[in-house]
Amino acid sequence: MKDEQLKQLKNQLQKQVESLEERVEHTEEFETTELSNYDNHPADNATDLYDQERGIALTQFKEEELEEAKAALAAIEEGTYGTCAVCGKDIPFERLEALPTALTCIDHADQELDLESRPPEEDVLQPSTGQPVEKEDNAIRDYQDSFEDVEDFGSSDTPQDQPNEDSQDFFKDDK
């Protein structure tokens, strides 16, 4: 790698570190003016929780990105930048230009997707219904009519929407 290419990448990494440090420093803290969540709608609480979790995830991502950029700058200072940390081969300039934080060649980059692990919430959360659910033709069917169970507690139907024997007799007489 040429000296001017190394200087270009070093400048790019330094700018990235400065930008990330500023963004990590000025993270948006979730602040609420509510004294109690008692009178809030559950959807409002869910939105607040989502905003908190999103902010935490973005901050973690920025911190990881900052660590990678600092590690790349340290490798430049040590004189190991541009060579694969695993096999010792030169990393192509095109790869470093596209991803200046790369410390490995493309052959040793972590490219495997984790398709086996599941979210930890699945260990704790249980299905919301005790009704048996069976899979049939890749469709999930609930063999208990759960809507009728819910409708017993009320629905938005008005009295005229409810079938009754009197209305059936009334229409029969009109014929």
mmCIF file of C-alpha atoms in Angstrom:
data_model
loop_
_atom_site.group_PDB
_atom_site.id
_atom_site.type_symbol
_atom_site.label_atom_id
_atom_site.label_comp_id
_atom_site.label_asym_id
_atom_site.label_seq_id
_atom_site.Cartn_x
_atom_site.Cartn_y
_atom_site.Cartn_z
ATOM 1 C CA MET A 1 0.000 0.000 0.000
ATOM 2 C CA LYS A 2 1.312 3.433 -0.878
ATOM 3 C CA ASP A 3 1.987 6.098 1.742
ATOM 4 C CA GLU A 4 -0.583 8.475 0.281
ATOM 5 C CA GLN A 5 -3.224 5.707 0.361
ATOM 6 C CA LEU A 6 -2.355 5.015 4.011
ATOM 7 C CA LYS A 7 -2.607 8.746 4.829
ATOM 8 C CA GLN A 8 -5.990 8.894 3.084
ATOM 9 C CA LEU A 9 -7.297 5.944 5.104
ATOM 10 C CA LYS A 10 -5.825 7.324 8.341
ATOM 11 C CA ASN A 11 -7.528 10.692 7.762
ATOM 12 C CA GLN A 12 -10.786 8.916 6.974
ATOM 13 C CA LEU A 13 -10.526 6.871 10.183
ATOM 14 C CA GLN A 14 -9.672 9.941 12.284
ATOM 15 C CA LYS A 15 -12.695 11.801 10.925
ATOM 16 C CA GLN A 16 -14.838 8.739 11.603
ATOM 17 C CA VAL A 17 -13.562 8.537 15.205
ATOM 18 C CA GLU A 18 -14.238 12.249 15.793
ATOM 19 C CA SER A 19 -17.733 11.968 14.347
ATOM 20 C CA LEU A 20 -18.550 8.842 16.360
ATOM 21 C CA GLU A 21 -17.205 10.301 19.605
ATOM 22 C CA GLU A 22 -19.377 13.355 19.111
ATOM 23 C CA ARG A 23 -22.459 11.236 18.338
ATOM 24 C CA VAL A 24 -21.872 8.923 21.306
ATOM 25 C CA GLU A 25 -21.355 11.934 23.559
ATOM 26 C CA HIS A 26 -24.579 13.570 22.436
ATOM 27 C CA THR A 27 -26.874 10.604 22.716
ATOM 28 C CA GLU A 28 -30.500 11.439 23.125
ATOM 29 C CA GLU A 29 -31.653 10.474 26.564
ATOM 30 C CA PHE A 30 -35.203 9.308 26.848
ATOM 31 C CA GLU A 31 -36.957 11.739 29.098
ATOM 32 C CA THR A 32 -40.507 11.675 30.180
ATOM 33 C CA THR A 33 -42.519 14.337 31.919
ATOM 34 C CA GLU A 34 -45.027 11.840 33.206
ATOM 35 C CA LEU A 35 -45.178 11.368 36.952
ATOM 36 C CA SER A 36 -47.123 8.157 36.539
ATOM 37 C CA ASN A 37 -47.936 5.833 33.677
ATOM 38 C CA TYR A 38 -51.227 4.900 35.314
ATOM 39 C CA ASP A 39 -53.403 6.947 32.985
ATOM 40 C CA ASN A 40 -51.401 6.307 29.805
ATOM 41 C CA HIS A 41 -52.725 4.141 27.039
ATOM 42 C CA PRO A 42 -50.712 0.908 26.678
ATOM 43 C CA ALA A 43 -49.808 1.868 23.112
ATOM 44 C CA ASP A 44 -48.230 5.102 24.380
ATOM 45 C CA ASN A 45 -46.188 3.116 26.888
ATOM 46 C CA ALA A 46 -45.142 0.715 24.141
ATOM 47 C CA THR A 47 -44.037 3.611 21.950
ATOM 48 C CA ASP A 48 -41.968 5.035 24.801
ATOM 49 C CA LEU A 49 -40.379 1.644 25.429
ATOM 50 C CA TYR A 50 -39.626 1.201 21.731
ATOM 51 C CA ASP A 51 -37.965 4.622 21.616
ATOM 52 C CA GLN A 52 -35.824 3.728 24.629
ATOM 53 C CA GLU A 53 -34.746 0.391 23.160
ATOM 54 C CA ARG A 54 -33.992 1.934 19.777
ATOM 55 C CA GLY A 55 -31.850 4.611 21.417
ATOM 56 C CA ILE A 56 -29.935 2.006 23.416
ATOM 57 C CA ALA A 57 -29.358 -0.139 20.317
ATOM 58 C CA LEU A 58 -28.121 2.827 18.276
ATOM 59 C CA THR A 59 -25.764 3.878 21.067
ATOM 60 C CA GLN A 60 -24.367 0.337 21.311
ATOM 61 C CA PHE A 61 -23.868 0.242 17.546
ATOM 62 C CA LYS A 62 -22.046 3.588 17.585
ATOM 63 C CA GLU A 63 -19.814 2.433 20.466
ATOM 64 C CA GLU A 64 -18.889 -0.786 18.633
ATOM 65 C CA GLU A 65 -18.179 1.185 15.470
ATOM 66 C CA LEU A 66 -15.985 3.573 17.481
ATOM 67 C CA GLU A 67 -14.008 0.678 18.997
ATOM 68 C CA GLU A 68 -13.397 -0.775 15.519
ATOM 69 C CA ALA A 69 -12.190 2.575 14.180
ATOM 70 C CA LYS A 70 -9.843 3.038 17.166
ATOM 71 C CA ALA A 71 -8.487 -0.496 16.672
ATOM 72 C CA ALA A 72 -7.773 0.301 13.020
ATOM 73 C CA LEU A 73 -5.957 3.519 14.009
ATOM 74 C CA ALA A 74 -3.928 1.552 16.566
ATOM 75 C CA ALA A 75 -2.997 -0.932 13.827
ATOM 76 C CA ILE A 76 -1.774 1.975 11.682
ATOM 77 C CA GLU A 77 0.424 3.195 14.554
ATOM 78 C CA GLU A 78 1.784 -0.332 15.107
ATOM 79 C CA GLY A 79 2.452 -0.776 11.390
ATOM 80 C CA THR A 80 0.176 -3.817 11.047
ATOM 81 C CA TYR A 81 -2.656 -2.037 9.204
ATOM 82 C CA GLY A 82 -3.277 -3.433 5.755
ATOM 83 C CA THR A 83 -2.276 -7.006 6.592
ATOM 84 C CA CYS A 84 -4.723 -9.688 7.655
ATOM 85 C CA ALA A 85 -4.643 -10.337 11.400
ATOM 86 C CA VAL A 86 -5.317 -14.053 10.741
ATOM 87 C CA CYS A 87 -3.166 -15.092 7.779
ATOM 88 C CA GLY A 88 -0.814 -12.115 7.352
ATOM 89 C CA LYS A 89 -1.665 -11.532 3.666
ATOM 90 C CA ASP A 90 -2.054 -7.997 2.355
ATOM 91 C CA ILE A 91 -5.597 -6.655 2.431
ATOM 92 C CA PRO A 92 -6.488 -5.108 -0.952
ATOM 93 C CA PHE A 93 -6.730 -1.309 -0.923
ATOM 94 C CA GLU A 94 -10.220 -1.524 -2.436
ATOM 95 C CA ARG A 95 -11.439 -3.435 0.637
ATOM 96 C CA LEU A 96 -9.820 -0.947 2.987
ATOM 97 C CA GLU A 97 -11.248 1.951 1.020
ATOM 98 C CA ALA A 98 -14.739 0.470 1.295
ATOM 99 C CA LEU A 99 -14.308 -0.624 4.928
ATOM 100 C CA PRO A 100 -11.411 1.222 6.581
ATOM 101 C CA THR A 101 -11.935 -0.633 9.869
ATOM 102 C CA ALA A 102 -11.219 -4.024 8.234
ATOM 103 C CA LEU A 103 -8.376 -5.851 9.964
ATOM 104 C CA THR A 104 -8.799 -9.132 8.073
ATOM 105 C CA CYS A 105 -8.864 -10.148 4.449
ATOM 106 C CA ILE A 106 -12.174 -11.084 2.873
ATOM 107 C CA ASP A 107 -11.427 -14.799 3.314
ATOM 108 C CA HIS A 108 -11.198 -14.414 7.096
ATOM 109 C CA ALA A 109 -13.964 -11.862 7.542
ATOM 110 C CA ASP A 110 -16.892 -12.940 9.692
ATOM 111 C CA GLN A 111 -19.454 -13.697 6.975
ATOM 112 C CA GLU A 112 -21.573 -16.321 8.652
ATOM 113 C CA LEU A 113 -25.122 -15.440 9.504
ATOM 114 C CA ASP A 114 -26.389 -16.775 12.792
ATOM 115 C CA LEU A 115 -29.596 -18.490 11.772
ATOM 116 C CA GLU A 116 -29.696 -20.949 14.665
ATOM 117 C CA SER A 117 -29.890 -18.784 17.775
ATOM 118 C CA ARG A 118 -33.208 -17.388 18.844
ATOM 119 C CA PRO A 119 -33.997 -14.231 20.824
ATOM 120 C CA PRO A 120 -33.697 -14.734 24.587
ATOM 121 C CA GLU A 121 -37.266 -13.522 25.050
ATOM 122 C CA GLU A 122 -38.520 -16.792 23.601
ATOM 123 C CA ASP A 123 -37.165 -18.639 26.648
ATOM 124 C CA VAL A 124 -39.410 -16.577 28.923
ATOM 125 C CA LEU A 125 -42.504 -15.767 26.905
ATOM 126 C CA GLN A 126 -45.197 -18.362 26.471
ATOM 127 C CA PRO A 127 -48.020 -18.430 23.940
ATOM 128 C CA SER A 128 -50.829 -16.094 24.919
ATOM 129 C CA THR A 129 -53.498 -18.746 24.637
ATOM 130 C CA GLY A 130 -53.833 -22.134 26.227
ATOM 131 C CA GLN A 131 -55.801 -23.357 23.248
ATOM 132 C CA PRO A 132 -54.221 -26.052 21.097
ATOM 133 C CA VAL A 133 -52.779 -24.746 17.876
ATOM 134 C CA GLU A 134 -51.829 -27.144 15.121
ATOM 135 C CA LYS A 135 -49.900 -26.529 11.944
ATOM 136 C CA GLU A 136 -51.602 -27.666 8.816
ATOM 137 C CA ASP A 137 -50.315 -26.841 5.335
ATOM 138 C CA ASN A 138 -48.045 -24.136 6.797
ATOM 139 C CA ALA A 139 -51.103 -22.399 8.210
ATOM 140 C CA ILE A 140 -51.708 -21.980 11.908
ATOM 141 C CA ARG A 141 -55.236 -22.805 12.913
ATOM 142 C CA ASP A 142 -56.845 -22.290 16.277
ATOM 143 C CA TYR A 143 -59.411 -25.043 16.683
ATOM 144 C CA GLN A 144 -61.148 -23.205 19.488
ATOM 145 C CA ASP A 145 -63.104 -20.217 18.271
ATOM 146 C CA SER A 146 -61.251 -17.619 20.312
ATOM 147 C CA PHE A 147 -63.234 -14.751 18.772
ATOM 148 C CA GLU A 148 -66.428 -16.016 20.374
ATOM 149 C CA ASP A 149 -64.661 -16.120 23.737
ATOM 150 C CA VAL A 150 -63.602 -12.522 23.333
ATOM 151 C CA GLU A 151 -66.996 -11.427 22.028
ATOM 152 C CA ASP A 152 -68.614 -12.729 25.242
ATOM 153 C CA PHE A 153 -66.983 -9.785 26.985
ATOM 154 C CA GLY A 154 -68.435 -7.299 24.529
ATOM 155 C CA SER A 155 -68.258 -6.145 20.971
ATOM 156 C CA SER A 156 -68.984 -3.039 18.933
ATOM 157 C CA ASP A 157 -72.151 -4.558 17.511
ATOM 158 C CA THR A 158 -75.308 -2.579 18.149
ATOM 159 C CA PRO A 159 -78.546 -4.327 19.181
ATOM 160 C CA GLN A 160 -79.870 -4.318 15.628
ATOM 161 C CA ASP A 161 -76.742 -6.221 14.535
ATOM 162 C CA GLN A 162 -77.507 -9.056 16.926
ATOM 163 C CA PRO A 163 -79.725 -11.799 15.507
ATOM 164 C CA ASN A 164 -82.745 -12.673 17.594
ATOM 165 C CA GLU A 165 -85.843 -14.728 17.107
ATOM 166 C CA ASP A 166 -88.220 -11.745 16.976
ATOM 167 C CA SER A 167 -86.438 -10.171 14.011
ATOM 168 C CA GLN A 168 -86.490 -13.472 12.144
ATOM 169 C CA ASP A 169 -90.246 -13.764 12.664
ATOM 170 C CA PHE A 170 -90.792 -10.139 11.611
ATOM 171 C CA PHE A 171 -89.096 -10.694 8.261
ATOM 172 C CA LYS A 172 -90.976 -13.936 7.668
ATOM 173 C CA ASP A 173 -94.315 -12.121 8.059
ATOM 174 C CA ASP A 174 -93.404 -9.600 5.347
ATOM 175 C CA LYS A 175 -93.219 -12.253 2.665
#
